[in-house]
Amino acid sequence: MLETIASVKQQHFRVRFRTSRELSDAVRFEPTSVVRRNKIILVYISSFDKNVQPGGTVGRSDSQGNRLPYEVLFKVMSFLDLKSLYRCGRVCRTFNQIVAVNSLLYAEVNLKPYWNCVSTALLSSLMKRCAYTKKLDLSWCGSFNKLTATDFKDFLSVCGSNLTHLRLNSCKFLTTGSCLESIGSHCFENLRELTLQNYHPEQEDFSGLYYFRNLERLDLNRTTINTQSLLIVLARNEHLRHLNLAFCSMDVNMDDIALQISKYNRKLISLDMWKSHSLTSLGLEALSKCTLLEEVDFGWCLREEPSPGESVRLLVKACPRLRKLFMAAIRGLTDRDLEVIASSCENLEQLDLMGIMGISTEMCYRILCRCPKLKLLDVSFCDNLDNLQIALWRDCFDVAIKRSFVDFGAPRGSEF
């Protein structure tokens, strides 16, 4: 544990764990990996090391912690991840008083890397430390029945009033016990971001969202929300900047939603409607009133529209700030539509044209020439493009060009 403390002085140290193996390796730092800029901390830790007894316990040197100001120790602790903070609390009383008492160390709590370890006991422990927590990420937590709806609601009753960001993606414990109602009643005043990906409550009641008035980011990707509930939420949150409605319930009328957005949420910056099959040209025309849009995803929308190009052109012309434009599998688009993109989107960085059959090699080349900020172009499964020309583009332009296609002469399942 002392070795972990010694390594804390690396600049802006924050650990990001992907696997349990990385998690175990992260606590095996060598004391030689310290940064020597802060000689006071180095002297303190080296003197502390001398008092560690062979069994790994600390001797009478607990008073060594008093040699450094509380503020310095707090600054060092602020660079630690959650697991290291808990381990520091077991080193000595001085460290424990900082780690266990000072709630400012827990202003941001991300439990997603430890999703398989989060339990009732851990949440109860955090409840005593998260009085000032602003950002909480519980995504993926609650598997294997280690966390219940009651545990979560108890936590919110104590720590929910200060939350500004709450991420609850794929949390199974949310599906029971009216958790959404508790979120609304405890967090409505300050919450700015709420993500609920893959939220499928047993009783399809989204009235808990009606409490919110100040949301700036709302992620309802793959949820079962209904049209009426979503209309109410949009009308009550006029400050929305980022909205994700990708692959929502098939019952949602996206044209009605688009009309509501054009009326109440014109300050939107990003909008994701991927696989919203009910979206038509009518909804797309309404969205053209949101002139601040920078990122839009209409992939796999407008599938039944014979000629969606006019509404697409209207949207592109009305939104000069567009940086990311995803239009995968909108089969009705043509070179005429791409011409408007090339002439209107000088800030474009990413363009997805996957599966669009009616575009030519020449028009894609024109986009590459006229969009100097372009970083990614996806022309996969666009059958009418010249593969030799695309290979030359990769050498001429500093753009990542994604190109996949099916070779019908190759064995089944082969893609290039």
XYZ file of C-alpha atoms in Angstrom:
416
model
C 0.000 0.000 0.000
C 2.882 2.360 0.764
C 4.150 1.740 -2.727
C 0.818 2.962 -4.080
C 1.118 6.163 -2.056
C 4.649 6.686 -3.327
C 3.481 6.534 -6.910
C 0.689 9.046 -6.421
C 2.963 11.930 -7.287
C 2.835 11.163 -10.976
C 1.261 14.189 -12.630
C -2.519 14.060 -12.899
C -2.589 10.418 -11.877
C -5.897 8.717 -12.557
C -6.329 5.016 -13.120
C -8.757 3.663 -15.673
C -9.399 -0.057 -15.260
C -10.768 -2.268 -18.019
C -10.242 -5.710 -16.570
C -9.814 -7.219 -13.139
C -6.216 -8.011 -14.043
C -5.483 -4.344 -14.714
C -7.142 -3.539 -11.411
C -4.844 -5.876 -9.490
C -1.742 -4.677 -11.363
C -2.551 -1.051 -10.602
C -1.659 -1.395 -6.934
C 1.840 -2.803 -7.542
C 3.715 0.391 -8.261
C 7.378 0.674 -7.336
C 8.536 3.574 -5.108
C 11.092 4.445 -7.804
C 8.297 5.628 -10.094
C 7.713 8.796 -8.060
C 8.028 12.274 -9.464
C 10.822 14.154 -7.706
C 9.357 17.597 -8.094
C 7.852 17.572 -4.624
C 10.805 16.788 -2.351
C 8.757 17.298 0.793
C 6.464 14.404 -0.068
C 9.428 12.222 -0.996
C 11.097 12.820 2.353
C 7.848 12.127 4.154
C 7.195 8.817 2.403
C 10.789 7.613 2.767
C 10.695 8.327 6.491
C 7.332 6.600 6.701
C 8.749 3.510 4.925
C 11.442 3.112 7.592
C 8.816 2.620 10.255
C 7.005 -0.186 8.482
C 7.549 -3.382 10.417
C 8.334 -6.743 8.716
C 4.724 -7.869 8.992
C 3.582 -4.890 6.914
C 2.073 -3.016 9.884
C 2.848 0.559 10.759
C 4.840 1.260 13.916
C 4.663 4.313 16.092
C 5.302 6.602 13.187
C 1.676 7.559 12.720
C 2.744 10.981 13.928
C 4.815 11.265 10.738
C 1.597 12.270 8.993
C 1.597 15.497 10.988
C 4.789 16.630 9.268
C 2.877 17.525 6.129
C 0.047 20.052 6.051
C -3.415 18.627 5.697
C -3.854 20.501 2.420
C -0.795 18.822 0.879
C -1.983 15.356 1.842
C -5.448 16.145 0.535
C -3.971 17.270 -2.782
C -2.058 14.003 -3.103
C -5.167 11.985 -2.282
C -7.180 13.864 -4.905
C -5.182 12.137 -7.658
C -6.163 8.653 -6.483
C -8.882 6.451 -7.901
C -11.609 5.023 -5.685
C -9.912 1.712 -4.909
C -6.660 3.411 -3.931
C -8.524 5.834 -1.675
C -10.031 2.955 0.253
C -6.623 1.319 0.582
C -5.080 4.554 1.824
C -7.622 4.658 4.605
C -6.040 1.502 6.026
C -2.480 2.830 6.117
C -2.653 5.020 9.211
C -5.015 7.186 11.214
C -3.896 10.377 9.523
C -4.726 9.024 6.100
C -7.971 7.531 7.326
C -9.119 10.876 8.696
C -8.620 12.409 5.265
C -10.060 9.600 3.167
C -13.029 8.688 5.344
C -14.057 12.174 6.470
C -13.401 14.588 3.609
C -16.295 14.250 1.184
C -14.624 16.550 -1.335
C -12.492 13.592 -2.431
C -15.666 11.979 -3.725
C -17.002 14.817 -5.856
C -16.931 12.399 -8.807
C -17.592 8.706 -8.212
C -17.299 6.274 -11.099
C -18.280 2.727 -10.151
C -18.554 1.480 -13.711
C -15.019 -0.051 -13.748
C -15.985 -2.072 -10.655
C -19.472 -3.054 -11.836
C -19.008 -6.700 -10.859
C -17.905 -5.773 -7.325
C -20.464 -3.124 -6.396
C -22.663 -4.347 -3.565
C -24.951 -3.152 -0.818
C -22.002 -2.868 1.572
C -20.016 -0.665 -0.803
C -22.934 1.667 -1.459
C -23.585 1.946 2.288
C -19.947 2.849 2.834
C -20.031 5.467 0.098
C -23.191 6.948 1.555
C -21.121 8.275 4.462
C -18.563 9.856 2.130
C -20.626 11.256 -0.753
C -22.267 14.255 0.873
C -20.866 16.522 -1.867
C -20.863 14.118 -4.792
C -21.780 15.851 -8.052
C -21.205 13.107 -10.604
C -22.149 9.457 -10.112
C -21.792 6.616 -12.607
C -23.440 3.317 -11.644
C -23.586 1.915 -15.173
C -23.682 -1.893 -15.391
C -23.870 -2.204 -11.589
C -26.381 -4.391 -9.807
C -25.726 -7.664 -11.604
C -26.005 -10.939 -9.706
C -28.458 -9.258 -7.273
C -25.622 -7.587 -5.368
C -27.490 -4.292 -5.420
C -31.201 -3.716 -4.943
C -33.611 -0.906 -5.685
C -33.939 -0.249 -1.955
C -30.168 0.227 -1.608
C -30.165 2.714 -4.447
C -33.116 4.696 -3.096
C -31.524 4.864 0.358
C -28.380 6.263 -1.238
C -30.350 8.886 -3.156
C -32.204 9.993 -0.047
C -28.870 10.945 1.535
C -26.695 11.986 -1.414
C -29.072 12.681 -4.299
C -29.828 16.356 -3.779
C -26.388 17.550 -4.934
C -26.072 15.320 -7.996
C -25.639 17.098 -11.325
C -24.673 14.064 -13.448
C -26.173 10.589 -13.046
C -25.397 7.669 -15.337
C -27.419 4.491 -14.920
C -26.881 2.567 -18.137
C -27.911 -1.103 -18.102
C -28.722 -1.185 -14.380
C -31.031 -4.113 -13.672
C -31.991 -2.925 -10.203
C -33.759 0.075 -11.769
C -36.486 -2.067 -13.281
C -38.247 -2.559 -9.941
C -39.191 -0.468 -6.946
C -40.082 2.845 -8.629
C -36.433 3.929 -8.808
C -37.130 6.520 -11.483
C -39.651 8.176 -9.192
C -36.989 8.397 -6.469
C -34.481 9.885 -8.891
C -36.971 12.558 -9.848
C -37.999 13.424 -6.312
C -34.447 13.623 -4.903
C -32.404 14.954 -7.838
C -34.773 17.228 -9.744
C -33.270 20.513 -8.575
C -29.645 20.218 -9.719
C -29.494 17.319 -12.173
C -28.154 18.304 -15.598
C -27.306 14.918 -17.116
C -29.283 11.672 -16.929
C -28.475 8.536 -18.925
C -30.796 5.528 -18.795
C -29.652 3.294 -21.637
C -31.389 -0.099 -21.780
C -33.954 0.904 -19.171
C -36.941 -1.449 -19.353
C -39.114 -1.065 -16.233
C -41.578 -3.780 -15.319
C -44.309 -1.165 -15.272
C -43.766 1.216 -18.160
C -44.110 4.336 -16.060
C -41.774 7.213 -16.945
C -43.571 9.841 -14.879
C -40.468 10.178 -12.690
C -38.915 12.181 -15.533
C -41.623 14.826 -15.182
C -39.858 16.291 -12.121
C -36.934 17.610 -14.145
C -36.772 21.141 -15.499
C -33.052 21.757 -16.058
C -31.754 18.736 -17.961
C -29.063 19.476 -20.537
C -28.260 15.895 -21.536
C -30.776 13.047 -21.697
C -29.912 9.569 -22.966
C -32.854 7.223 -23.532
C -31.102 4.840 -25.921
C -32.962 1.498 -26.179
C -35.569 2.409 -23.583
C -39.285 1.633 -23.710
C -40.469 5.194 -23.216
C -43.750 6.128 -24.898
C -44.599 9.117 -27.063
C -46.713 10.988 -24.504
C -44.123 10.769 -21.737
C -41.356 11.927 -24.040
C -43.403 14.882 -25.263
C -43.904 16.045 -21.666
C -40.215 15.674 -20.804
C -39.126 17.674 -23.860
C -41.580 20.471 -23.121
C -40.329 20.811 -19.535
C -36.601 20.837 -20.366
C -36.030 23.706 -22.750
C -32.305 23.798 -21.951
C -31.581 20.411 -23.507
C -28.313 20.343 -25.451
C -27.795 16.627 -26.067
C -30.565 14.093 -26.712
C -30.190 10.386 -27.507
C -33.314 8.574 -28.696
C -31.553 5.830 -30.635
C -33.488 2.593 -31.084
C -36.277 3.587 -28.711
C -39.576 1.764 -28.501
C -41.253 1.142 -31.846
C -44.375 2.792 -30.410
C -42.729 6.219 -30.284
C -43.899 8.524 -33.060
C -40.650 10.261 -33.981
C -42.350 12.803 -36.218
C -44.336 14.064 -33.222
C -41.131 14.089 -31.186
C -39.304 16.046 -33.883
C -42.092 18.633 -33.985
C -41.901 18.972 -30.195
C -38.128 19.416 -30.370
C -38.504 22.145 -32.988
C -40.873 23.960 -30.644
C -39.185 23.644 -27.244
C -35.595 22.446 -27.755
C -34.041 24.569 -30.478
C -30.759 24.839 -28.585
C -29.924 21.200 -29.229
C -26.304 20.521 -30.160
C -26.447 16.756 -30.678
C -29.353 14.494 -31.608
C -29.258 10.726 -32.072
C -32.268 9.085 -33.725
C -30.529 5.974 -35.027
C -33.009 3.335 -36.180
C -36.037 5.501 -35.506
C -38.161 3.865 -38.168
C -41.145 6.170 -37.666
C -39.144 9.287 -38.590
C -40.151 10.722 -41.976
C -39.316 13.773 -44.066
C -41.908 15.726 -42.073
C -39.925 15.248 -38.873
C -36.630 16.014 -40.582
C -37.974 19.300 -41.917
C -39.110 20.251 -38.415
C -35.624 19.562 -37.046
C -34.149 22.081 -39.489
C -35.309 24.761 -37.028
C -32.617 23.567 -34.600
C -29.888 25.595 -36.265
C -27.267 24.972 -33.544
C -27.004 21.257 -34.286
C -23.449 19.943 -34.565
C -23.966 16.173 -34.376
C -26.884 14.210 -35.841
C -27.445 10.517 -36.452
C -30.298 9.497 -38.744
C -28.824 6.135 -39.638
C -31.406 3.563 -40.767
C -34.168 6.182 -40.684
C -36.361 7.279 -43.595
C -36.259 3.729 -44.936
C -39.687 3.942 -46.531
C -39.213 7.428 -47.956
C -38.907 7.336 -51.766
C -37.118 10.705 -51.921
C -35.900 12.020 -48.552
C -33.313 14.242 -50.211
C -35.284 17.486 -50.020
C -35.682 17.312 -46.239
C -32.017 16.322 -45.821
C -30.889 19.277 -47.934
C -33.098 21.624 -45.915
C -31.581 20.390 -42.652
C -27.996 20.610 -43.900
C -28.434 24.166 -45.180
C -30.045 25.278 -41.908
C -27.281 23.824 -39.701
C -23.919 25.287 -40.786
C -22.196 24.084 -37.606
C -22.574 20.393 -38.422
C -19.464 18.412 -37.501
C -20.830 14.862 -37.456
C -23.448 13.672 -39.924
C -24.496 10.020 -39.908
C -26.904 8.924 -42.634
C -26.230 5.209 -42.921
C -28.612 3.203 -45.108
C -30.787 6.129 -46.219
C -31.140 4.564 -49.627
C -32.964 7.457 -51.298
C -30.051 9.917 -51.164
C -28.356 10.971 -54.404
C -25.460 13.085 -55.675
C -27.687 16.138 -55.520
C -27.937 15.770 -51.756
C -24.198 15.246 -51.366
C -23.574 18.406 -53.377
C -25.393 20.414 -50.695
C -23.320 18.714 -47.993
C -20.111 19.572 -49.838
C -21.068 23.233 -50.240
C -22.693 23.846 -46.828
C -20.701 21.820 -44.279
C -17.235 23.332 -44.146
C -16.887 22.261 -40.492
C -17.742 18.621 -41.189
C -15.448 16.123 -39.433
C -17.307 12.811 -39.757
C -19.637 11.653 -42.523
C -21.329 8.251 -42.649
C -22.773 7.253 -46.028
C -22.777 3.506 -45.472
C -25.122 1.565 -47.716
C -26.239 4.494 -49.898
C -26.481 3.219 -53.462
C -27.249 6.378 -55.439
C -23.974 8.275 -54.954
C -20.987 8.478 -57.278
C -17.222 8.442 -56.909
C -16.967 11.997 -58.265
C -19.301 13.444 -55.631
C -17.476 11.719 -52.770
C -14.247 13.192 -54.123
C -15.844 16.628 -54.141
C -16.753 16.252 -50.469
C -13.155 15.339 -49.660
C -11.953 18.466 -51.447
C -14.488 20.902 -49.998
C -14.546 19.719 -46.379
C -11.026 20.499 -45.122
C -11.749 19.391 -41.539
C -13.024 15.947 -42.524
C -11.438 13.145 -40.477
C -13.679 10.148 -41.164
C -15.633 9.081 -44.240
C -17.591 5.823 -44.250
C -18.553 4.603 -47.727
C -18.986 0.936 -46.864
C -21.380 -1.047 -49.066
C -21.777 1.841 -51.521
C -21.757 -0.352 -54.617
C -21.250 2.315 -57.278
C -17.899 3.614 -55.995
C -14.548 2.896 -57.637
C -12.310 0.976 -55.228
C -9.153 2.063 -57.061
C -10.068 5.713 -56.623
C -10.776 5.161 -52.935
C -7.320 3.617 -52.534
C -5.809 6.745 -54.109
C -7.822 9.003 -51.783
C -6.237 7.359 -48.780
C -2.845 8.522 -50.046
C -3.963 12.015 -51.044
C -6.172 13.040 -48.118
C -5.548 12.961 -44.385
C -8.890 11.243 -43.859
C -9.742 7.814 -42.449
C -11.848 6.245 -45.199
C -13.837 3.196 -44.169
C -14.679 0.893 -47.033
C -16.296 -2.520 -46.637
C -18.022 -4.540 -49.319
C -19.104 -8.061 -50.080
C -17.103 -9.951 -52.684
C -19.667 -12.222 -54.278
C -16.893 -14.334 -55.776
C -15.497 -15.137 -52.335
C -16.833 -17.741 -49.890
C -20.047 -16.777 -48.121
C -19.491 -14.488 -45.150
C -16.296 -12.928 -46.508
C -16.250 -9.132 -46.233
C -13.495 -6.720 -47.154
